CSV table of C-alpha atoms in Angstrom, one decimal:
chain,number,residue,atom,x,y,z
A,188,MET,CA,-7.6,3.2,16.6
A,189,ILE,CA,-10.0,1.1,18.7
A,190,GLN,CA,-10.5,-0.1,22.3
A,191,VAL,CA,-7.4,-2.1,23.1
A,192,ALA,CA,-7.5,-5.2,25.2
A,193,ALA,CA,-5.0,-5.3,28.1
A,194,THR,CA,-1.8,-6.9,26.9
A,195,ALA,CA,-0.6,-7.7,30.4
A,196,ALA,CA,-3.0,-10.7,30.5
A,197,VAL,CA,-2.4,-11.7,26.9
A,198,CYS,CA,-0.8,-15.0,27.8
A,199,GLY,CA,-4.0,-16.0,29.5
A,200,LEU,CA,-6.0,-15.3,26.4
A,201,VAL,CA,-4.0,-17.7,24.2
A,202,LEU,CA,-5.3,-21.3,24.4
A,203,ALA,CA,-1.9,-22.8,25.2
A,204,ALA,CA,1.2,-21.4,26.9
A,205,CYS,CA,2.2,-18.0,25.5
A,206,GLY,CA,4.2,-18.4,22.3
A,207,SER,CA,3.4,-22.1,21.9
A,208,THR,CA,1.3,-21.5,18.7
A,209,LYS,CA,3.0,-19.5,16.0
A,210,ASP,CA,1.0,-16.3,15.4
A,211,ASN,CA,-1.8,-17.7,17.5
A,212,ALA,CA,-3.2,-19.7,14.7
A,213,ALA,CA,-5.4,-22.6,15.6
A,214,ALA,CA,-5.4,-25.8,13.6
A,215,PRO,CA,-7.1,-25.5,10.2
A,216,ALA,CA,-10.8,-26.3,10.1
A,217,ALA,CA,-11.7,-29.7,8.6
A,218,GLY,CA,-11.6,-29.6,4.8
A,219,GLY,CA,-9.9,-26.2,4.7
A,220,GLY,CA,-7.4,-25.5,1.9
A,221,ALA,CA,-5.6,-22.5,0.5
A,222,GLY,CA,-5.8,-21.5,-3.1
A,223,GLY,CA,-7.9,-19.5,-5.5
A,224,LYS,CA,-8.0,-15.9,-6.6
A,225,VAL,CA,-8.1,-13.1,-4.1
A,226,GLY,CA,-9.8,-9.7,-4.5
A,227,ALA,CA,-8.4,-6.5,-2.9
A,228,THR,CA,-10.2,-3.1,-2.6
A,229,LEU,CA,-8.8,0.4,-2.2
A,230,PRO,CA,-10.7,3.2,-0.4
A,231,LEU,CA,-9.2,5.9,-2.7
A,232,LEU,CA,-6.2,6.7,-4.8
A,233,THR,CA,-5.9,10.5,-4.3
A,234,SER,CA,-3.6,10.0,-1.3
A,235,PRO,CA,0.1,9.1,-1.7
A,236,PHE,CA,-0.3,6.7,1.2
A,237,TRP,CA,-3.0,4.6,-0.7
A,238,GLN,CA,-1.0,4.9,-3.9
A,239,ALA,CA,1.9,3.3,-2.0
A,240,TYR,CA,-0.3,0.6,-0.5
A,241,ASN,CA,-1.7,-0.1,-4.0
A,242,ASN,CA,1.8,-0.6,-5.3
A,243,TYR,CA,2.7,-2.9,-2.5
A,244,VAL,CA,-0.3,-5.3,-2.9
A,245,PRO,CA,1.0,-7.2,-6.0
A,246,LYS,CA,4.5,-7.3,-4.6
A,247,MET,CA,3.4,-8.7,-1.3
A,248,ALA,CA,1.0,-11.1,-3.0
A,249,LYS,CA,4.0,-12.5,-4.9
A,250,GLU,CA,6.0,-12.9,-1.7
A,251,GLU,CA,3.1,-14.6,0.1
A,252,GLY,CA,2.2,-16.8,-2.8
A,253,VAL,CA,-1.3,-15.3,-3.2
A,254,ASP,CA,-3.0,-15.0,-6.6
A,255,VAL,CA,-4.5,-11.5,-6.3
A,256,LEU,CA,-6.6,-9.9,-9.0
A,257,PRO,CA,-6.1,-6.2,-10.0
A,258,THR,CA,-7.2,-3.9,-7.2
A,259,VAL,CA,-10.3,-1.9,-7.5
A,260,ASN,CA,-10.7,1.7,-6.2
A,261,ALA,CA,-13.9,2.7,-4.3
A,262,ASP,CA,-13.0,6.3,-5.0
A,263,SER,CA,-14.2,7.4,-1.5
A,264,ASP,CA,-17.7,6.0,-2.0
A,265,PRO,CA,-18.9,3.4,0.6
A,266,ALA,CA,-21.7,2.3,-1.7
A,267,LYS,CA,-19.2,1.6,-4.6
A,268,LEU,CA,-17.1,-0.4,-2.2
A,269,ILE,CA,-20.0,-2.7,-1.5
A,270,THR,CA,-20.6,-3.0,-5.2
A,271,ASP,CA,-16.9,-3.9,-5.8
A,272,ILE,CA,-17.1,-6.6,-3.1
A,273,GLY,CA,-20.2,-8.1,-4.9
A,274,THR,CA,-18.4,-8.0,-8.2
A,275,PHE,CA,-15.4,-9.9,-6.8
A,276,LEU,CA,-17.7,-12.5,-5.2
A,277,ASN,CA,-19.5,-13.0,-8.5
A,278,GLN,CA,-16.1,-13.6,-10.1
A,279,GLY,CA,-15.6,-16.4,-7.7
A,280,VAL,CA,-12.8,-15.1,-5.5
A,281,LYS,CA,-11.8,-17.3,-2.6
A,282,GLY,CA,-10.8,-14.5,-0.3
A,283,LEU,CA,-11.0,-10.7,0.1
A,284,VAL,CA,-8.8,-7.9,1.5
A,285,VAL,CA,-10.9,-4.9,2.0
A,286,THR,CA,-10.3,-1.4,3.4
A,287,PRO,CA,-13.6,0.0,4.7
A,288,LEU,CA,-14.5,3.6,4.1
A,289,ASP,CA,-17.4,3.5,6.6
A,290,SER,CA,-17.2,1.2,9.6
A,291,ALA,CA,-20.9,0.6,9.6
A,292,ALA,CA,-21.6,0.5,5.8
A,293,ILE,CA,-19.0,-2.2,5.2
A,294,VAL,CA,-21.1,-4.7,7.3
A,295,ALA,CA,-23.3,-5.3,4.3
A,296,GLY,CA,-20.4,-6.3,2.2
A,297,LEU,CA,-19.0,-8.6,4.9
A,298,LYS,CA,-22.4,-10.3,5.0
A,299,GLN,CA,-22.3,-11.0,1.3
A,300,ALA,CA,-18.9,-12.6,1.7
A,301,GLU,CA,-20.0,-14.7,4.7
A,302,ASN,CA,-23.0,-16.0,2.8
A,303,LYS,CA,-20.6,-17.3,0.1
A,304,GLY,CA,-18.1,-18.7,2.7
A,305,VAL,CA,-15.4,-16.3,1.5
A,306,PRO,CA,-13.0,-15.1,4.3
A,307,VAL,CA,-12.3,-11.4,4.6
A,308,VAL,CA,-9.4,-9.5,6.1
A,309,ALA,CA,-10.0,-5.8,6.8
A,310,VAL,CA,-7.0,-3.4,6.4
A,311,ASP,CA,-6.6,0.0,8.1
A,312,VAL,CA,-10.2,0.4,9.2
A,313,ALA,CA,-12.1,-2.0,11.5
A,314,PRO,CA,-15.8,-2.8,10.9
A,315,GLU,CA,-18.3,-2.1,13.6
A,316,SER,CA,-19.6,-5.6,13.3
A,317,GLY,CA,-19.6,-8.5,10.9
A,318,LYS,CA,-17.3,-11.5,10.2
A,319,VAL,CA,-13.7,-10.8,9.5
A,320,ALA,CA,-10.8,-13.3,9.9
A,321,MET,CA,-8.5,-10.4,11.0
A,322,VAL,CA,-8.3,-6.6,11.0
A,323,VAL,CA,-4.8,-5.4,10.1
A,324,ARG,CA,-4.1,-1.9,11.3
A,325,ALA,CA,-2.0,0.1,13.8
A,326,ASP,CA,-3.4,1.4,17.0
A,327,ASN,CA,-5.1,4.6,15.8
A,328,LYS,CA,-5.7,5.8,19.3
A,329,ALA,CA,-2.0,5.8,19.7
A,330,TYR,CA,-1.7,7.9,16.6
A,331,GLY,CA,-3.8,10.7,18.2
A,332,THR,CA,-1.9,10.4,21.5
A,333,LYS,CA,1.5,10.4,19.9
A,334,ALA,CA,0.6,13.5,17.8
A,335,CYS,CA,-0.7,15.2,20.9
A,336,GLU,CA,2.6,14.5,22.7
A,337,ALA,CA,4.7,15.7,19.8
A,338,ILE,CA,2.8,19.0,19.7
A,339,GLY,CA,2.7,19.3,23.5
A,340,GLU,CA,6.4,19.1,23.7
A,341,LYS,CA,6.6,22.4,21.9
A,342,VAL,CA,3.4,24.1,22.6
A,343,LYS,CA,2.5,24.7,26.3
A,344,SER,CA,-0.5,27.0,25.9
A,345,GLY,CA,-2.8,28.6,23.3
A,346,LYS,CA,-4.7,27.1,20.4
A,347,VAL,CA,-4.0,24.1,18.3
A,348,VAL,CA,-6.1,22.6,15.5
A,349,GLN,CA,-6.8,19.0,14.6
A,350,ILE,CA,-7.8,18.4,11.0
A,351,MET,CA,-9.9,15.3,11.5
A,352,GLY,CA,-10.6,12.4,9.2
A,353,ASP,CA,-14.0,10.9,8.3
A,354,LEU,CA,-15.9,10.4,11.6
A,355,ALA,CA,-17.9,7.6,9.9
A,356,SER,CA,-14.7,5.7,10.1
A,357,VAL,CA,-13.4,4.3,13.3
A,358,ASN,CA,-10.0,5.6,12.3
A,359,GLY,CA,-11.2,9.2,12.3
A,360,ARG,CA,-13.1,8.7,15.6
A,361,ASP,CA,-10.2,7.1,17.3
A,362,ARG,CA,-7.6,9.6,16.3
A,363,SER,CA,-9.9,12.5,17.2
A,364,GLU,CA,-10.9,11.2,20.6
A,365,ALA,CA,-7.4,10.2,21.6
A,366,PHE,CA,-5.9,13.6,20.6
A,367,ARG,CA,-8.7,15.5,22.4
A,368,ASP,CA,-8.4,13.3,25.5
A,369,CYS,CA,-4.6,13.5,25.6
A,370,MET,CA,-4.6,17.3,25.3
A,371,LYS,CA,-7.2,17.6,28.1
A,372,SER,CA,-5.3,15.4,30.5
A,373,LYS,CA,-1.7,16.3,29.7
A,374,TYR,CA,-1.8,19.8,28.4
A,375,PRO,CA,-4.7,21.7,30.0
A,376,GLY,CA,-3.4,25.0,28.9
A,377,ILE,CA,-4.0,24.1,25.2
A,378,GLN,CA,-7.4,24.8,23.5
A,379,VAL,CA,-8.2,22.3,20.8
A,380,LEU,CA,-10.1,23.5,17.7
A,381,GLU,CA,-11.4,21.0,15.1
A,382,ILE,CA,-12.0,20.7,11.4
A,383,PRO,CA,-14.0,17.7,10.2
A,384,ALA,CA,-12.4,17.2,6.8
A,385,GLU,CA,-13.5,13.6,5.8
A,386,TRP,CA,-10.0,12.7,4.4
A,387,LYS,CA,-10.6,15.3,1.7
A,388,ALA,CA,-8.0,17.9,0.8
A,389,ASP,CA,-10.5,20.6,-0.3
A,390,LYS,CA,-12.3,20.4,3.0
A,391,ALA,CA,-9.0,20.6,4.9
A,392,SER,CA,-8.0,23.7,2.9
A,393,SER,CA,-11.2,25.6,3.2
A,394,GLY,CA,-11.7,24.6,6.9
A,395,LEU,CA,-8.2,25.7,7.8
A,396,ASP,CA,-8.5,29.0,5.9
A,397,SER,CA,-11.6,29.8,7.9
A,398,MET,CA,-10.0,28.7,11.1
A,399,LEU,CA,-6.9,30.8,10.6
A,400,THR,CA,-8.9,33.9,9.7
A,401,ALA,CA,-10.8,33.6,13.0
A,402,ASN,CA,-7.8,32.4,15.0
A,403,PRO,CA,-4.6,33.9,13.6
A,404,ASP,CA,-2.9,32.9,16.9
A,405,ILE,CA,-3.0,29.2,16.3
A,406,LYS,CA,0.2,27.5,17.5
A,407,GLY,CA,-0.1,24.0,16.2
A,408,VAL,CA,-1.9,21.8,13.6
A,409,TYR,CA,-2.4,18.0,13.8
A,410,MET,CA,-3.2,16.5,10.4
A,411,GLN,CA,-4.8,13.1,10.7
A,412,ALA,CA,-3.7,12.1,7.2
A,413,GLY,CA,-0.6,13.7,5.8
A,414,GLY,CA,-1.1,12.2,2.4
A,415,VAL,CA,-4.2,14.4,1.8
A,416,TYR,CA,-3.7,17.2,4.4
A,417,LEU,CA,-0.1,18.2,4.3
A,418,ALA,CA,-0.1,20.1,1.0
A,419,PRO,CA,-3.3,22.1,1.7
A,420,THR,CA,-2.2,22.9,5.2
A,421,GLU,CA,1.1,24.3,4.0
A,422,GLN,CA,-0.6,26.2,1.3
A,423,ALA,CA,-3.2,27.7,3.7
A,424,LEU,CA,-0.4,28.8,6.1
A,425,LYS,CA,1.5,30.4,3.2
A,426,ARG,CA,-1.6,32.3,2.1
A,427,LYS,CA,-2.0,33.7,5.6
A,428,ASN,CA,1.8,34.5,5.8
A,429,LEU,CA,2.0,32.0,8.7
A,430,PHE,CA,4.4,29.5,7.2
A,431,PHE,CA,7.8,29.6,9.0
A,432,PRO,CA,10.4,26.8,9.3
A,433,VAL,CA,10.9,24.6,12.4
A,434,GLY,CA,13.0,26.5,14.9
A,435,ASP,CA,11.7,29.9,13.9
A,436,PRO,CA,9.9,31.6,16.9
A,437,LYS,CA,6.9,32.2,14.6
A,438,HIS,CA,6.7,28.5,13.4
A,439,ILE,CA,3.4,26.8,13.8
A,440,VAL,CA,4.1,23.2,15.0
A,441,LEU,CA,2.9,20.7,12.4
A,442,VAL,CA,2.4,17.0,13.1
A,443,SER,CA,0.8,14.4,10.8
A,444,ASN,CA,0.0,10.7,10.3
A,445,ASP,CA,1.1,8.5,7.3
A,446,GLY,CA,4.9,8.3,6.9
A,447,ILE,CA,4.8,8.9,3.2
A,448,PRO,CA,8.0,10.1,1.4
A,449,GLN,CA,6.5,13.6,1.0
A,450,GLU,CA,6.3,13.9,4.8
A,451,LEU,CA,9.8,12.7,5.3
A,452,ALA,CA,11.0,15.2,2.8
A,453,ALA,CA,9.1,17.9,4.7
A,454,ILE,CA,10.7,16.9,8.0
A,455,ARG,CA,14.2,17.1,6.4
A,456,ALA,CA,13.4,20.5,4.9
A,457,GLY,CA,12.3,21.8,8.3
A,458,GLU,CA,8.7,22.3,7.3
A,459,LEU,CA,7.1,19.4,9.3
A,460,ASP,CA,7.9,18.6,12.9
A,461,ALA,CA,6.8,15.0,13.0
A,462,THR,CA,4.6,12.3,11.6
A,463,VAL,CA,3.4,8.9,12.9
A,464,SER,CA,4.2,6.3,10.3
A,465,GLN,CA,1.4,4.1,9.1
A,466,PRO,CA,3.0,0.9,7.7
A,467,ALA,CA,1.7,0.8,4.1
A,468,ASP,CA,4.0,-2.1,3.3
A,469,ALA,CA,3.0,-4.1,6.3
A,470,TYR,CA,-0.7,-3.4,5.7
A,471,ALA,CA,-0.3,-5.1,2.3
A,472,LYS,CA,1.9,-7.9,3.6
A,473,TYR,CA,-0.1,-8.9,6.6
A,474,GLY,CA,-3.5,-8.4,5.0
A,475,LEU,CA,-2.5,-11.1,2.5
A,476,TYR,CA,-0.6,-13.1,5.1
A,477,TRP,CA,-3.7,-13.5,7.4
A,478,LEU,CA,-6.0,-14.0,4.4
A,479,LYS,CA,-3.9,-16.9,3.1
A,480,LYS,CA,-4.1,-18.6,6.5
A,481,ALA,CA,-7.9,-18.0,6.7
A,482,MET,CA,-8.4,-19.4,3.3
A,483,ALA,CA,-6.6,-22.5,4.5
A,484,GLY,CA,-9.1,-22.8,7.3
A,485,GLU,CA,-7.1,-21.4,10.2
A,486,THR,CA,-8.6,-19.4,13.0
A,487,PHE,CA,-6.8,-17.1,15.4
A,488,LYS,CA,-6.5,-16.1,19.0
A,489,PRO,CA,-5.4,-12.9,20.9
A,490,GLY,CA,-1.7,-12.7,21.8
A,491,PRO,CA,1.7,-11.7,20.5
A,492,THR,CA,2.7,-12.5,16.9
A,493,ASP,CA,6.1,-13.3,15.4
A,494,HIS,CA,6.3,-10.0,13.6
A,495,ALA,CA,6.5,-7.5,16.5
A,496,SER,CA,2.8,-6.9,16.9
A,497,THR,CA,0.0,-8.1,19.1
A,498,ILE,CA,-3.4,-9.5,18.3
A,499,VAL,CA,-6.2,-8.0,20.4
A,500,GLU,CA,-9.9,-8.5,20.5
A,501,ILE,CA,-11.3,-5.1,19.8
A,502,SER,CA,-14.9,-6.1,20.0
A,503,PRO,CA,-16.7,-9.5,20.4
A,504,GLY,CA,-15.5,-11.8,17.7
A,505,ILE,CA,-13.3,-9.2,15.9
A,506,LEU,CA,-9.5,-9.6,16.2
A,507,GLU,CA,-7.0,-7.0,15.2
A,508,ASP,CA,-3.3,-7.4,14.5
A,509,GLN,CA,-2.0,-4.1,15.8
A,510,LEU,CA,1.2,-3.2,13.9
A,511,PRO,CA,3.9,-0.9,15.1
A,512,ALA,CA,3.6,2.8,14.1
A,513,PRO,CA,6.8,4.8,15.0
A,514,VAL,CA,7.0,8.6,15.4
A,515,ILE,CA,9.3,10.1,12.8
A,516,THR,CA,11.2,13.3,13.5
A,517,LYS,CA,14.4,14.9,12.3
A,518,ASP,CA,16.3,12.4,14.6
A,519,ASN,CA,15.2,9.3,12.8
A,520,VAL,CA,13.9,10.5,9.4
A,521,ASP,CA,16.7,8.8,7.5
A,522,ASP,CA,16.2,5.4,9.1
A,523,LYS,CA,16.3,2.8,6.3
A,524,ALA,CA,13.8,0.7,8.1
A,525,LEU,CA,11.0,3.2,7.4
A,526,TRP,CA,8.8,2.2,4.5
A,527,GLY,CA,8.7,5.8,3.3
A,528,ASN,CA,12.5,5.6,2.6
A,529,ASN,CA,12.2,2.4,0.6
A,530,LEU,CA,9.7,3.1,-2.2
């Protein structure tokens, strides 16, 4: 979801020869030591994706040997998230895994943690600035591009809609811009219409209702978060008598992001064409993995990891572990490696 550093020169970014330092971790800082309780925040729990992530946190904490406190839910409120961070810090946590709701607002919470010498790993959303040991997320620009290509394979002209996320989040901006840019460059015969839905099902529902009333000839819909947008999108299409199965000449092509079990079931049922899988399990695992290293005083460098990802510097001083995010269609929906098939 953010500006990606060129990987072709990645070996030159690592201090030593490429691959000579496991996961590009530098030597621990003097006096560093792991241990202590860890706090983890959630942005919301109304999405099956975040429910899955929440369930993975204690499991992955056990695997990584991290003592994590019960997660706290910001309930889609950036101000509450800052309060939750302050509460954790007052409880004496030695590390934090946070999921920002607003890429700018989270900076205040990061400053609180920095003042107390508490390392932070951001999951899913990158901050605009501030000190984080690592950002763990997939390339959200690739989400938008992959969704564009999945729709473009089936729709050659006409109107498509993207139901956007919260544009205060870099995730929403990255997916929106990438989808828009891809359509303009690769599929100039397609007109992109947009609904700013802020990761909220009610906004997606009302926005799509209005859009379909004004544009009953829409041929495709890109849902930037299947966990909150899939159900209202299907319901809106059914209300307008526009819901037809994949393969029907009247089918409106539907592509989403998340990779939750509900999306996989919809692909199997011929209701959803494709989704781009966000790795909820890997978000929890590597959020805690990098935090444990940071609590031990380690620092990191750009370059390839040992878990099929690449660390890139997305802005000065902010590193991101960009995890793989595969496209799921009927051809690979039953792949046992997909986290959505393993809950």
